[in-house]
XYZ file of C-alpha atoms in Angstrom:
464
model
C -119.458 92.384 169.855
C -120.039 90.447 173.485
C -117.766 90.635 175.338
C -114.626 87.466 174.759
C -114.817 85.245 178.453
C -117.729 83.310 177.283
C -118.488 80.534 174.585
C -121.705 79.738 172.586
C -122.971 76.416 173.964
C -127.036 75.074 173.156
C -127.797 78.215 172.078
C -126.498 80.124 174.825
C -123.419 82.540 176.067
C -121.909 80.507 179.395
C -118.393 80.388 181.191
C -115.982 77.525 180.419
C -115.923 74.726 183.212
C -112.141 76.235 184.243
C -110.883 79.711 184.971
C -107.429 79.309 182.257
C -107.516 81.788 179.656
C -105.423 81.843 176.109
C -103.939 85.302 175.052
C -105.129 86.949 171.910
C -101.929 88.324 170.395
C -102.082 91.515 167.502
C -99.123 89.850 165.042
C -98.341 93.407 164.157
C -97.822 94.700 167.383
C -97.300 91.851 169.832
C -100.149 93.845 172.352
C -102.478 91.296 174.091
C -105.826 92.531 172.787
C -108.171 90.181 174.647
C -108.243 86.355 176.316
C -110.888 84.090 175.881
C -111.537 81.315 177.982
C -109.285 78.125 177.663
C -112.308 75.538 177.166
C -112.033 71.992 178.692
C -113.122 67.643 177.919
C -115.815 69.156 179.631
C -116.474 72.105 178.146
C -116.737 69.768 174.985
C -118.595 67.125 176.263
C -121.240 69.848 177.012
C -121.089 70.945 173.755
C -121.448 67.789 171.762
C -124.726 66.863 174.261
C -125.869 69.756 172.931
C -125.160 69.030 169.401
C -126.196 65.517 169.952
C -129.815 66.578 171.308
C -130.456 69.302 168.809
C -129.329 66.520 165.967
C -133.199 64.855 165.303
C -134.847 67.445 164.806
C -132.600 69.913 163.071
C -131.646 66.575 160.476
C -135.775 66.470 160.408
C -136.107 69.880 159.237
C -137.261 70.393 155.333
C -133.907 70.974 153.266
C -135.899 74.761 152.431
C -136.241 75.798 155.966
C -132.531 74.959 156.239
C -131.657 76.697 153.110
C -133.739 79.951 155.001
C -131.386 79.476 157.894
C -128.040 79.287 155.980
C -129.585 82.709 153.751
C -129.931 84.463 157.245
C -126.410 83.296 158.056
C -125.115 84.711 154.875
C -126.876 88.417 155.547
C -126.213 88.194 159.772
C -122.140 87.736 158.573
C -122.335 90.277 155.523
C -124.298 92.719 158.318
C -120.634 92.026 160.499
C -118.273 92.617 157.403
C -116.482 95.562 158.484
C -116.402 94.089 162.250
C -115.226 90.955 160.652
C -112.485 92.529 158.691
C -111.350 94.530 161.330
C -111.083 91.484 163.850
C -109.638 89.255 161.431
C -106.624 92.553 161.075
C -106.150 92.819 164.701
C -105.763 88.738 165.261
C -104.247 87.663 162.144
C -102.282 90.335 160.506
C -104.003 90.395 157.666
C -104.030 94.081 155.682
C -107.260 95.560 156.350
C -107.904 95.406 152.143
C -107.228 91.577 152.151
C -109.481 91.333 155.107
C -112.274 93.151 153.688
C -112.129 91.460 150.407
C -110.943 88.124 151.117
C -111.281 87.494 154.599
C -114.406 88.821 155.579
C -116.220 88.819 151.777
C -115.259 85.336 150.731
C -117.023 83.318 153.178
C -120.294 85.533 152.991
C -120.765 84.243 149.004
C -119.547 80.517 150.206
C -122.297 80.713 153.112
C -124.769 81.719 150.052
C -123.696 79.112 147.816
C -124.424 76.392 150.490
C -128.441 78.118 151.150
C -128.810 77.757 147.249
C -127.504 74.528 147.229
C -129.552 72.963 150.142
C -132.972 74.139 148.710
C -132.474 72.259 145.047
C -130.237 69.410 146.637
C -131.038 65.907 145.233
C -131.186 64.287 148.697
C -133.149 61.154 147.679
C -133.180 59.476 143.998
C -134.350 56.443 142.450
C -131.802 53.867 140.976
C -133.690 50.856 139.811
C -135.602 49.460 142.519
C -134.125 51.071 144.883
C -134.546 54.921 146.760
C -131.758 55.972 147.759
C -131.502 58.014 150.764
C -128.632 60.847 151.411
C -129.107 61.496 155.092
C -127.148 63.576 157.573
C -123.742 61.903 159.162
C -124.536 63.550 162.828
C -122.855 65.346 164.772
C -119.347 67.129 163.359
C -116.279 68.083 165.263
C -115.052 71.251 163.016
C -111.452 72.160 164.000
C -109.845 75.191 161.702
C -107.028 76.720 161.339
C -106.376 80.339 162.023
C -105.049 81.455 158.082
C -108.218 81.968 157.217
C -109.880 82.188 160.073
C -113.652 82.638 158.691
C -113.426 81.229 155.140
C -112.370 77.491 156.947
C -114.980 78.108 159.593
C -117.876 78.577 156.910
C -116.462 76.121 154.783
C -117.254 73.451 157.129
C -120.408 74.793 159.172
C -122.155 75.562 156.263
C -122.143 72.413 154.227
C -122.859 70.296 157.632
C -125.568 72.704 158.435
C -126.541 71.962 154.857
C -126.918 68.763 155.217
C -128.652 68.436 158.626
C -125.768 67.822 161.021
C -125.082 69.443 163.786
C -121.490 70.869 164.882
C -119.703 71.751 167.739
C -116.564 74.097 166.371
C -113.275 74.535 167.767
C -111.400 77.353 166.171
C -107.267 78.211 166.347
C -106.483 79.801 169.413
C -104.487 82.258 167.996
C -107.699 83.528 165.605
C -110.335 82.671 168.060
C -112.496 86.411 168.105
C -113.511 85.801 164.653
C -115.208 82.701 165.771
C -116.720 84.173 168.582
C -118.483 86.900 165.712
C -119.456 83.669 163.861
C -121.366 82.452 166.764
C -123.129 85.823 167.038
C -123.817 85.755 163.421
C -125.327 81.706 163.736
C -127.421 83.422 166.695
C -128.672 86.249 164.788
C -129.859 84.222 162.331
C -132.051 82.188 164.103
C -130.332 78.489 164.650
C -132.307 76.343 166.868
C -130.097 75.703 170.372
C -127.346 73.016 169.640
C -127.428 73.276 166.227
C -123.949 75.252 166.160
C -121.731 75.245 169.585
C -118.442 77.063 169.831
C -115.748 76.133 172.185
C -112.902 78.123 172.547
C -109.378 76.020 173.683
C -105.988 74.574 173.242
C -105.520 71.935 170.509
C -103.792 69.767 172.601
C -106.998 69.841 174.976
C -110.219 70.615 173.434
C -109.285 69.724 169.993
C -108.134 66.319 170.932
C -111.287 65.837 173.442
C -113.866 66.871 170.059
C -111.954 64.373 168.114
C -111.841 61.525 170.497
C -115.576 62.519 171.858
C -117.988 58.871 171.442
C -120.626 61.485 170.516
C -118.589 62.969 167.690
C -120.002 61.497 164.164
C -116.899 63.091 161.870
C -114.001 65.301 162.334
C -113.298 68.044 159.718
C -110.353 69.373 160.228
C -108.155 71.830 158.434
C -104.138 71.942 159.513
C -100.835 70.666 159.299
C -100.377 67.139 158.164
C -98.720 66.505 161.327
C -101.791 66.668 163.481
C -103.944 65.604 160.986
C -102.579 61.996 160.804
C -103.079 62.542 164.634
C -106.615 63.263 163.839
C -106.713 60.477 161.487
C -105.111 58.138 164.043
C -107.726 58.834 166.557
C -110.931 58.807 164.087
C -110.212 55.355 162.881
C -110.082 53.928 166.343
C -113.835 54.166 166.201
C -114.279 53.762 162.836
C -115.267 57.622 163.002
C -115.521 59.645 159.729
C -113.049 62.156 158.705
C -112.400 65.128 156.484
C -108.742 66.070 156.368
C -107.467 69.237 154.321
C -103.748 69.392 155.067
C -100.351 71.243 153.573
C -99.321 71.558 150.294
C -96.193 72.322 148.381
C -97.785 73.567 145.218
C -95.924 73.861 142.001
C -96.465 76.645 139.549
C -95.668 75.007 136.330
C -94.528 78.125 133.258
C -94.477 76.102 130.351
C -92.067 77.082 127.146
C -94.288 79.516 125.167
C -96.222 80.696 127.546
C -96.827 84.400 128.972
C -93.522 84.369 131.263
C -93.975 88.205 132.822
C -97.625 87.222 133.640
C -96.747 83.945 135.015
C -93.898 85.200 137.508
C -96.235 88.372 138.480
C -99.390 86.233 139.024
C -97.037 83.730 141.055
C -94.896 85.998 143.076
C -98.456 87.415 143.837
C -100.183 84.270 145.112
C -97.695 83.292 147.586
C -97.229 86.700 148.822
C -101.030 87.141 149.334
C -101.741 86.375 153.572
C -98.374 86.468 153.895
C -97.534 83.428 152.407
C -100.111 81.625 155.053
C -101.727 79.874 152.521
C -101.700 75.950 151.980
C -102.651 76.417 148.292
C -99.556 79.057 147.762
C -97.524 77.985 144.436
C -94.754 78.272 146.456
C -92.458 76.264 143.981
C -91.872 78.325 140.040
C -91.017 75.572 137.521
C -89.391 77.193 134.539
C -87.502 75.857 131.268
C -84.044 76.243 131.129
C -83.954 78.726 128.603
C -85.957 81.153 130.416
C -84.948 80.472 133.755
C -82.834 83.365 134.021
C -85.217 85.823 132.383
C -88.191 84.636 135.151
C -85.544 84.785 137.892
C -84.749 88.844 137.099
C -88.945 89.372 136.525
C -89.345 87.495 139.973
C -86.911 89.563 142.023
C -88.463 92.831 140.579
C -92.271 91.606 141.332
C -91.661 90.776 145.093
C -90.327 94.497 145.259
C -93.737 95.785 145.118
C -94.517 93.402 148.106
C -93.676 96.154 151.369
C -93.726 94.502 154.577
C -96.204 95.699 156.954
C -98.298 97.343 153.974
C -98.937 94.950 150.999
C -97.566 91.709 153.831
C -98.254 91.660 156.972
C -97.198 89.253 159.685
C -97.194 85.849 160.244
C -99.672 84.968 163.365
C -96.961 84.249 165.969
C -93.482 84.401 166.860
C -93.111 80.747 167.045
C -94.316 80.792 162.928
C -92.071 83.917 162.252
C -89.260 81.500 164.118
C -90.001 78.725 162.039
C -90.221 80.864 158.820
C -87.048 82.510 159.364
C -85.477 79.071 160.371
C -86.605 77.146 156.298
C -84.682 80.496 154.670
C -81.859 80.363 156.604
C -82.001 76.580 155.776
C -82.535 77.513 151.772
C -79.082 79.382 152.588
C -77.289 76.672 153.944
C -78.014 74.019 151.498
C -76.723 76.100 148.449
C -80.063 78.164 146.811
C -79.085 81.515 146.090
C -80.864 84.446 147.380
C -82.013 87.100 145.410
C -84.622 88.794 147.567
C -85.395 88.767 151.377
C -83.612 86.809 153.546
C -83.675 85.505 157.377
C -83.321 88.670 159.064
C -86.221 90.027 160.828
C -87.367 93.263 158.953
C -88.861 95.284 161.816
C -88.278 94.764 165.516
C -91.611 94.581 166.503
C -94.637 92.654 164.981
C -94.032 88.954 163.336
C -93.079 90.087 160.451
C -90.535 87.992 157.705
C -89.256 89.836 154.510
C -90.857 88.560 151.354
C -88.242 86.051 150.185
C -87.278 84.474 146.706
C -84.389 82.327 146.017
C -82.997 81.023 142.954
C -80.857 77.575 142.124
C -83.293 75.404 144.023
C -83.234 71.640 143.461
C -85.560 69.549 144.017
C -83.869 67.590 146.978
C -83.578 71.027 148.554
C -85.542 71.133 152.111
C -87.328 74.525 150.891
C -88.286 72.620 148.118
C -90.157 69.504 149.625
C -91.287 70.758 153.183
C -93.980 73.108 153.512
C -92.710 77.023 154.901
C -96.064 78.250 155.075
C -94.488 82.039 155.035
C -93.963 84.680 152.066
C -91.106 82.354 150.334
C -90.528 81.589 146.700
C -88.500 78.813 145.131
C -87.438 79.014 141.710
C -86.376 75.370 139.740
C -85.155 74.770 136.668
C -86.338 71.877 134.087
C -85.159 70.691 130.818
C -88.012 69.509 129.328
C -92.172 68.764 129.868
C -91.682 65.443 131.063
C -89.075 67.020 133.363
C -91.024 69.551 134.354
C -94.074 66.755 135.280
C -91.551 64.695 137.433
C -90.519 67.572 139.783
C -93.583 69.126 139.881
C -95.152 65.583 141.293
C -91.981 65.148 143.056
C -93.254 65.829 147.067
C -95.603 64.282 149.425
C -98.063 66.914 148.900
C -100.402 67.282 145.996
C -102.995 69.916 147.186
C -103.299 72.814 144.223
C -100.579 74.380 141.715
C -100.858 76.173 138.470
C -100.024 75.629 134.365
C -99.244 78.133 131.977
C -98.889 77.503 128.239
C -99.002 79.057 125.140
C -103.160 77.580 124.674
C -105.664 76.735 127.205
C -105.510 72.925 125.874
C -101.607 73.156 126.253
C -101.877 73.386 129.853
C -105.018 71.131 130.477
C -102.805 67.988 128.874
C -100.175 68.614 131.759
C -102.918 69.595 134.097
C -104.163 66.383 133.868
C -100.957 64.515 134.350
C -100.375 66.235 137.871
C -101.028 64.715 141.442
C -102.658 67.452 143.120
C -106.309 67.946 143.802
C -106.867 71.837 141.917
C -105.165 73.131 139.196
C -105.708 76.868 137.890
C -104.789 77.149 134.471
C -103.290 80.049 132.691
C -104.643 82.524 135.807
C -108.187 80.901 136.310
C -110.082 82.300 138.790
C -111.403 81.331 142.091
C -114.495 79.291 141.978
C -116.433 78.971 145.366
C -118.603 75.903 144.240
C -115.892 73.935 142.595
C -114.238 71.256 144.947
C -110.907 72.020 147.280
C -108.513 69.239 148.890
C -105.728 67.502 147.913
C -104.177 63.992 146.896
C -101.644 61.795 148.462
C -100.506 63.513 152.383
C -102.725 66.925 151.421
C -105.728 65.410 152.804
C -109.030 63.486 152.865
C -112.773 64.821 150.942
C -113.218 68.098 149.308
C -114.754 70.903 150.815
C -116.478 74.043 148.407
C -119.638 73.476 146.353
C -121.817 70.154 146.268
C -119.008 67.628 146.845
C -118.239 69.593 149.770
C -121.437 69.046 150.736
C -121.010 65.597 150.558
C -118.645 65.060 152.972
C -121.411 65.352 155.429
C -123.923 62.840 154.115
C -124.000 59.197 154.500
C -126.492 56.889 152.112
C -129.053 54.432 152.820
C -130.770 52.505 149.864
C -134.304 51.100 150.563
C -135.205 47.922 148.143
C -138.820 47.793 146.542
């Protein structure tokens, strides 16, 4: 890897415009293990010109010879894996097996899935008289979040790249080296200059100067819901496109009949998984009444296996270990009763926030409605289905969750009934092409697969 004081700009390693610097921070050891440069408006205004003059040509070139470029993007970042992994463990936190797997091997097959999908892409079609014409927005501001530092990167590039946009990226600052490999992996595999620019900065100051840049055609941007109204705010100023994927407060819904031990294992498991940095995380376990207690005794012996700074590792910062600490001690407060973890710090160095799961949660509860975005549980009670349906579409967020039932069909009727954008039912897994985002304050567009994809295509029609 190149060295960190630089960022990727027309196809080219330069300086930022000012001397500032962020801190890269090792979560599990609080050691500064590099600073990259603290990019500026103009640092961003440099790279969308670059962006914007690489735009005709690259939106010109045959959906194949894209597809060729996004196939050498997949091998240049499956070349970097162990690199990757190991970055994504010294920035993040993340256990090295989580990074290897998930972290680092995710976003290789997503990246492969967009080269297959640009080469047999329907990007004209006839409807009655008419052609109609799916053509590139322009030129994308990609902000992402530092959870998953490469999955959210690729998740964006790739379909714009897809399509024939251009993008000028501005990744966390607390997650920023992964990017940097990114940019060596987009190099590697032969982008034209401008195609993809990296700019390495504050939120405050290069993300809000991408968003509000005249040059900038959309704004994808994954984070809290907070700054993405922000984002919002700004975007529809000048009627500028946006694709918002925001919290979530997920519900994982165990309905009477169904496979309880699975369902609390599975559950306990998904919001443990990053550390509980996961916007998808079923961080709410809805169970009947008559089971409650039996799922509450399964839940507090599955997070046992769970051993901080092994299995979970830290959260990215101490100002998110803060905030963590500062929702449980809440949980505490308003009457939920703890039956693992707690607000104590578990080690006294490294980020780190003991896996937590509380019991006699209400929906009205704060730990209930706002998202913790840490390695917390909440446990409700229902009475009945209907019951079960009301809390579980009870919060401003309606991003993913889960339904298990005695039958498949079981849990697809109240699948269907819930206001949130993915569902997995009775453990389904993953699916890389199928589409991700959220209803009501979880977002804007999809990303993943073909209607991720579209996100970054507008339509003509032509009349004959």
């Amino acid at each position: 890897m190149r060295a960190h004081d630089e960022m990727y700009i027309d196809g080219a390693w330069r300086p930022a415009a000012g001397r500032d610097t962020i801190a890269v921070v090792n979560p599990a050891d609080e050691r500064v293990i590099a600073r990259v440069p603290a990019g500026t408006a103009e640092d961003v205004d440099a790279a969308v010109r670059a962006a914007r003059a690489a735009f005709p040509a690259w939106a010109a070139t045959p959906p194949a010879e894209r597809a060729a470029r996004l196939t050498a993007l997949a091998d240049a970042l499956a070349a970097r894996k162990d690199t990757l992994a190991e970055t994504i463990t010294a920035e993040l936190g993340s256990p090295l097996p989580l990074s290897q797997m998930v972290h680092a091997g995710v976003p290789v097959l997503v990246a492969a899935s967009y080269a297959e999908l640009a080469a047999r892409y329907a990007f004209e079609e006839r409807i009655g008289n008419s052609t109609v014409l799916l053509e590139p927005v322009g030129v994308v501001g990609a902000i992402t979040p530092w959870n998953y530092p490469l999955h959210q990167i690729v998740a964006k590039v790739a379909p714009a790249l897809a399509a024939g946009c251009t993008v000028v990226l501005k990744p966390a600052e607390d997650t920023p080296l992964t990017a940097q490999l990114f940019a060596e992996a987009t190099e590697a595999a032969g982008l034209p200059p401008g195609v993809f620019n990296l700019v390495t900065g504050l939120g405050p100051v290069a993300g809000q100067a991408l968003a509000e840049h005249e040059g900038v055609d959309l704004v994808s941007f994954t984070g809290s819901t907070a700054v993405g109204k922000r984002i919002g705010a700004i975007a529809g100023a000048a009627v500028k496109r946006v694709a918002l994927e925001l919290g979530g407060k997920s519900a994982n819904v165990i309905l009477p009949g169904a496979d309880l031990a699975k369902a609390v294992n599975v559950g306990i498991a998904n919001v443990m998984t990053n550390s509980g940095q996961t916007c998808s995380a079923w961080t709410r376990m809805l169970v009947d009444a008559e089971r409650y207690d039996e799922a509450v005794e399964l839940a507090a012996n599955a997070v046992t296996k769970y051993v901080v700074a092994e299995r979970v590792g830290p959260l990215v910062n101490a100002a998110q270990q803060a905030r963590v600490r500062g929702y449980i001690a809440r949980g505490v407060e308003e009457g939920a009763r703890l039956i693992a973890g707690g607000p104590d710090a578990p080690l006294q160095t490294g980020f780190y926030v003991s896996p937590t799961v509380f019991a006699d949660v209400t929906p009205d509860m704060t730990i209930a409605q706002e998202e913790i975005f840490g390695p917390v549980v909440s446990i409700l009670r229902y009475e009945d289905v209907d019951d079960a349906l009301r809390i579980a579409n009870d919060t401003v967020y309606g991003l993913a969750g889960a339904v298990w039932a005695a039958d498949d069909e079981e849990a697809v009727a109240f699948a269907r009934r819930m206001d949130t954008g993915q569902v997995d039912i009775n453990g389904g897994r993953f699916n890389p092409l199928a589409p991700f985002g959220g209803y009501k304050q979880s977002g804007v567009g999809r990303e993943l697969g073909p209607h991720g994809l579209a996100e970054y295509l507008q339509t003509k029609s032509l009349q004959f």
